[in-house]
């Protein structure tokens, strides 16, 4: 399994970015997939996650501003980020579970088995 993120960059506050994560090698249905972020000196934190049926969960700080979605045919996970704030500055990582999660939203980083290399988002 390989996850490759793209779409990060530098934007001004209130701007938007669309992050993409291309997933290859996932041959099973129903993995839970999510976006995490990490700021220097801080632990990696969940941003948004989507379980096998498409149910989603967001961290409170991004609720209403970010949207996680998935193109099932192309196996691409997206994170649309709107109304960005300086505190959203971080390295953003895509993650996927090796198991199937239908109806169960995974939120703990250590329950995700596959990770991308990250894409940097900087908001000024």
Coordinates of N, CA and C in Angstrom, one line a residue:
X1 N 0.8 -1.2 0.0 CA 0.0 0.0 0.0 C 0.9 1.2 0.0
X2 N 0.5 2.2 -0.8 CA 1.3 3.4 -0.9 C 0.3 4.6 -0.9
X3 N 0.5 5.6 -0.1 CA -0.3 6.8 0.0 C 0.6 8.0 -0.4
X4 N 0.1 8.7 -1.4 CA 0.9 9.9 -1.8 C 0.1 11.1 -1.8
X5 N 0.4 12.1 -0.9 CA -0.3 13.3 -0.8 C 0.2 14.4 -1.7
X6 N -0.6 15.3 -2.0 CA -0.2 16.5 -2.8 C -1.3 17.6 -2.5
X7 N -0.9 18.8 -3.0 CA -1.9 19.9 -2.8 C -1.6 20.9 -1.8
X8 N -0.6 20.7 -1.0 CA -0.2 21.6 0.1 C 0.4 22.9 -0.6
X9 N 0.6 23.9 0.3 CA 1.3 25.1 -0.2 C 1.2 26.2 0.8
X10 N 1.5 27.4 0.4 CA 1.4 28.6 1.2 C 0.2 29.5 0.8
X11 N -0.6 29.8 1.7 CA -1.8 30.7 1.4 C -1.9 31.7 2.5
X12 N -2.7 32.7 2.2 CA -3.0 33.7 3.2 C -4.2 33.3 4.0
X13 N -4.4 33.8 5.2 CA -5.6 33.5 6.0 C -6.8 33.7 5.2
X14 N -7.8 32.9 5.4 CA -9.1 32.8 4.8 C -9.0 32.2 3.4
X15 N -7.8 31.8 3.0 CA -7.7 31.1 1.7 C -8.1 29.6 1.8
X16 N -8.0 28.9 0.7 CA -8.4 27.5 0.6 C -7.3 26.7 -0.1
X17 N -7.3 25.4 0.2 CA -6.4 24.4 -0.5 C -7.2 23.1 -0.5
X18 N -6.9 22.4 -1.6 CA -7.5 21.1 -1.7 C -6.4 20.0 -1.7
X19 N -6.3 19.3 -0.6 CA -5.3 18.2 -0.5 C -5.8 16.9 -1.1
X20 N -4.9 16.2 -1.7 CA -5.3 14.9 -2.4 C -4.3 13.8 -1.8
X21 N -4.9 12.6 -1.8 CA -4.1 11.5 -1.4 C -4.4 10.3 -2.3
X22 N -3.5 10.0 -3.1 CA -3.7 8.8 -4.1 C -3.3 7.5 -3.4
X23 N -4.2 6.6 -3.3 CA -4.0 5.4 -2.6 C -3.8 4.3 -3.6
X24 N -2.7 3.6 -3.5 CA -2.5 2.4 -4.4 C -2.2 1.2 -3.6
X25 N -2.6 0.1 -4.1 CA -2.3 -1.2 -3.4 C -3.4 -1.6 -2.4
X26 N -4.4 -0.8 -2.2 CA -5.5 -1.1 -1.3 C -6.5 -1.9 -2.2
X27 N -6.5 -3.2 -1.9 CA -7.4 -4.1 -2.8 C -8.6 -4.5 -2.0
X28 N -8.8 -4.1 -0.8 CA -10.0 -4.5 0.0 C -10.9 -3.3 0.1
X29 N -12.2 -3.6 0.4 CA -13.1 -2.5 0.6 C -13.2 -2.2 2.0
X30 N -13.6 -0.9 2.3 CA -13.9 -0.5 3.6 C -12.8 -0.1 4.5
X31 N -11.6 0.3 4.1 CA -10.7 0.8 5.0 C -11.1 2.1 5.6
X32 N -10.8 2.4 6.8 CA -11.0 3.8 7.3 C -9.8 4.6 6.8
X33 N -10.1 5.8 6.3 CA -9.1 6.7 5.8 C -9.2 8.0 6.5
X34 N -8.1 8.7 6.7 CA -8.2 9.9 7.4 C -7.0 10.9 7.1
X35 N -7.2 12.1 7.6 CA -6.2 13.1 7.5 C -5.7 13.5 8.9
X36 N -4.4 13.5 9.1 CA -3.9 14.0 10.3 C -3.0 15.2 10.0
X37 N -2.6 15.9 11.1 CA -1.6 17.0 10.9 C -0.7 17.0 12.1
X38 N 0.5 17.6 11.8 CA 1.5 17.7 12.9 C 2.2 19.0 12.8
X39 N 2.3 19.7 13.9 CA 3.0 20.9 14.0 C 4.3 20.6 14.7
X40 N 5.4 21.4 14.4 CA 6.7 21.2 15.0 C 6.6 21.1 16.6
X41 N 7.1 20.1 17.1 CA 7.1 19.9 18.6 C 5.8 19.5 19.2
X42 N 4.9 19.1 18.4 CA 3.6 18.7 18.9 C 3.3 17.3 18.3
X43 N 2.3 16.6 19.0 CA 1.9 15.3 18.5 C 1.0 15.4 17.3
X44 N 1.0 14.3 16.5 CA 0.2 14.3 15.4 C -1.3 14.2 15.8
X45 N -2.1 15.0 15.2 CA -3.5 15.0 15.6 C -4.5 14.7 14.5
X46 N -5.6 14.1 14.8 CA -6.6 13.8 13.8 C -7.2 15.1 13.3
X47 N -7.4 15.2 12.0 CA -8.2 16.3 11.4 C -9.6 15.8 11.0
X48 N -9.6 14.8 10.2 CA -10.9 14.2 9.7 C -10.7 12.8 9.3
X49 N -11.7 12.0 9.5 CA -11.7 10.6 9.1 C -13.0 10.1 8.5
X50 N -12.9 9.1 7.7 CA -14.0 8.5 6.9 C -14.0 7.0 7.0
X51 N -15.1 6.4 7.5 CA -15.1 5.0 7.6 C -15.7 4.4 6.3
X52 N -15.8 3.0 6.3 CA -16.1 2.3 5.0 C -17.4 2.7 4.4
X53 N -18.4 3.1 5.2 CA -19.7 3.5 4.6 C -19.7 5.0 4.2
X54 N -18.6 5.7 4.5 CA -18.6 7.1 4.1 C -18.9 8.1 5.3
X55 N -19.2 7.5 6.4 CA -19.5 8.4 7.6 C -18.2 9.1 8.0
X56 N -18.3 10.4 8.3 CA -17.2 11.2 8.6 C -17.2 11.7 10.0
X57 N -16.0 12.2 10.5 CA -15.8 12.8 11.8 C -14.7 13.8 11.6
X58 N -14.9 15.0 12.2 CA -13.9 16.1 12.2 C -13.5 16.5 13.6
X59 N -12.3 17.0 13.7 CA -11.9 17.6 15.0 C -12.6 18.9 15.1
X60 N -13.0 19.3 16.3 CA -13.8 20.5 16.4 C -13.2 21.8 15.8
X61 N -11.9 21.9 15.8 CA -11.3 23.1 15.3 C -11.4 23.3 13.8
X62 N -11.8 22.2 13.0 CA -12.0 22.4 11.6 C -13.4 22.1 11.1
X63 N -14.3 21.8 12.0 CA -15.7 21.5 11.7 C -16.3 22.7 11.0
X64 N -16.9 22.5 9.9 CA -17.5 23.5 9.1 C -16.6 24.3 8.1
X65 N -15.3 24.0 8.3 CA -14.3 24.6 7.4 C -13.7 23.6 6.4
X66 N -13.5 22.4 6.9 CA -12.8 21.4 6.1 C -13.8 20.3 5.7
X67 N -13.6 19.7 4.6 CA -14.5 18.6 4.2 C -13.6 17.4 3.6
X68 N -13.8 16.3 4.2 CA -13.1 15.1 3.7 C -14.1 14.3 2.7
X69 N -13.5 13.9 1.6 CA -14.3 13.1 0.6 C -13.4 12.1 -0.1
X70 N -14.1 11.2 -0.8 CA -13.3 10.2 -1.5 C -13.9 9.9 -2.8
X71 N -13.0 9.7 -3.8 CA -13.3 9.2 -5.1 C -13.0 7.8 -5.1
X72 N -14.1 6.9 -5.0 CA -13.9 5.5 -4.8 C -13.3 4.9 -6.0
X73 N -13.7 5.3 -7.2 CA -13.2 4.7 -8.4 C -11.7 5.0 -8.6
X74 N -11.3 6.3 -8.4 CA -10.0 6.6 -8.6 C -9.1 6.4 -7.4
X75 N -9.7 6.0 -6.3 CA -9.0 5.7 -5.0 C -8.2 6.9 -4.6
X76 N -8.9 8.1 -4.5 CA -8.2 9.3 -4.1 C -9.0 9.9 -2.9
X77 N -8.3 10.2 -1.9 CA -9.0 10.8 -0.7 C -8.6 12.3 -0.8
X78 N -9.6 13.1 -0.5 CA -9.5 14.6 -0.6 C -9.7 15.2 0.8
X79 N -9.1 16.4 1.0 CA -9.4 17.2 2.1 C -9.5 18.7 1.6
X80 N -10.7 19.1 1.5 CA -11.0 20.5 1.1 C -10.9 21.4 2.3
X81 N -9.9 22.3 2.3 CA -9.7 23.2 3.5 C -10.1 24.6 3.1
X82 N -11.1 25.2 3.8 CA -11.5 26.5 3.5 C -11.3 27.4 4.8
X83 N -11.4 28.7 4.5 CA -11.2 29.7 5.7 C -10.0 29.3 6.5
X84 N -8.9 29.1 5.9 CA -7.7 28.7 6.6 C -7.3 29.7 7.6
X85 N -6.7 29.2 8.7 CA -6.2 30.1 9.8 C -4.7 29.8 10.0
X86 N -4.0 30.8 10.5 CA -2.5 30.5 10.7 C -2.3 29.3 11.6
X87 N -3.2 29.0 12.5 CA -3.1 27.8 13.4 C -3.3 26.5 12.6
X88 N -3.8 26.5 11.4 CA -3.9 25.3 10.6 C -2.5 25.0 9.9
X89 N -1.5 25.8 10.1 CA -0.2 25.5 9.5 C 0.3 24.2 10.1
X90 N 0.7 23.3 9.3 CA 1.2 22.0 9.8 C 1.5 21.1 8.6
X91 N 2.2 20.0 8.8 CA 2.4 19.0 7.8 C 1.1 18.1 7.9
X92 N 0.5 17.9 6.8 CA -0.7 17.1 6.7 C -0.4 15.7 6.1
X93 N -0.9 14.7 6.8 CA -0.7 13.3 6.4 C -2.0 12.6 6.1
X94 N -1.9 11.7 5.1 CA -3.0 10.8 4.8 C -2.7 9.5 5.5
X95 N -3.8 8.8 5.9 CA -3.6 7.5 6.6 C -4.7 6.6 6.2
X96 N -4.4 5.3 6.3 CA -5.4 4.3 6.0 C -5.2 3.1 6.9
X97 N -6.3 2.4 7.2 CA -6.2 1.2 8.1 C -6.0 -0.1 7.2
X98 N -5.5 -1.1 7.7 CA -5.3 -2.3 7.0 C -6.6 -3.2 7.1
X99 N -7.4 -2.8 8.0 CA -8.7 -3.6 8.2 C -9.9 -2.8 7.7
X100 N -11.0 -3.6 7.7 CA -12.2 -3.0 7.2 C -13.0 -2.4 8.4
X101 N -13.5 -1.2 8.1 CA -14.2 -0.5 9.2 C -15.5 0.0 8.6
X102 N -16.6 -0.8 8.7 CA -17.9 -0.4 8.2 C -18.7 0.0 9.5
X103 N -19.1 1.3 9.6 CA -19.8 1.8 10.7 C -19.0 2.1 11.9
X104 N -17.7 2.0 11.8 CA -16.9 2.4 12.9 C -15.9 3.4 12.5
X105 N -15.9 4.6 13.1 CA -14.9 5.6 12.7 C -13.7 5.5 13.6
X106 N -12.6 5.4 12.9 CA -11.3 5.2 13.6 C -10.7 6.6 13.9
X107 N -10.3 6.9 15.1 CA -9.7 8.2 15.4 C -8.3 8.2 15.9
X108 N -7.9 7.1 16.4 CA -6.5 7.0 17.0 C -5.5 6.8 16.0
X109 N -4.4 7.6 16.0 CA -3.3 7.5 15.0 C -2.7 6.1 15.0
X110 N -2.6 5.4 16.1 CA -1.9 4.1 16.2 C -2.8 3.0 15.6
X111 N -4.0 3.3 15.3 CA -4.9 2.3 14.6 C -4.8 2.4 13.1
X112 N -4.1 3.4 12.6 CA -3.9 3.5 11.2 C -2.6 2.8 10.8
X113 N -2.6 2.0 9.8 CA -1.4 1.2 9.5 C -0.5 1.7 8.3
X114 N -1.1 2.6 7.5 CA -0.4 3.1 6.3 C -0.4 4.6 6.4
X115 N 0.7 5.2 6.0 CA 0.8 6.7 6.1 C 1.5 7.2 4.8
X116 N 1.1 8.4 4.4 CA 1.8 9.0 3.4 C 3.0 9.8 3.9
X117 N 3.7 10.5 3.0 CA 4.9 11.2 3.4 C 4.6 12.6 3.9
X118 N 3.4 13.1 3.6 CA 3.0 14.4 4.1 C 3.0 15.5 3.1
X119 N 2.2 16.5 3.3 CA 2.2 17.7 2.4 C 2.1 18.9 3.3
X120 N 3.0 19.9 3.1 CA 3.0 21.0 4.0 C 2.0 22.1 3.7
X121 N 1.3 22.5 4.7 CA 0.3 23.6 4.5 C 0.8 24.8 5.4
X122 N 1.0 26.0 4.8 CA 1.4 27.1 5.6 C 0.4 28.3 5.4
X123 N -0.1 28.8 6.4 CA -1.1 29.9 6.4 C -0.5 31.1 7.1
X124 N -0.5 32.2 6.4 CA 0.1 33.4 7.0 C -1.0 34.5 7.0

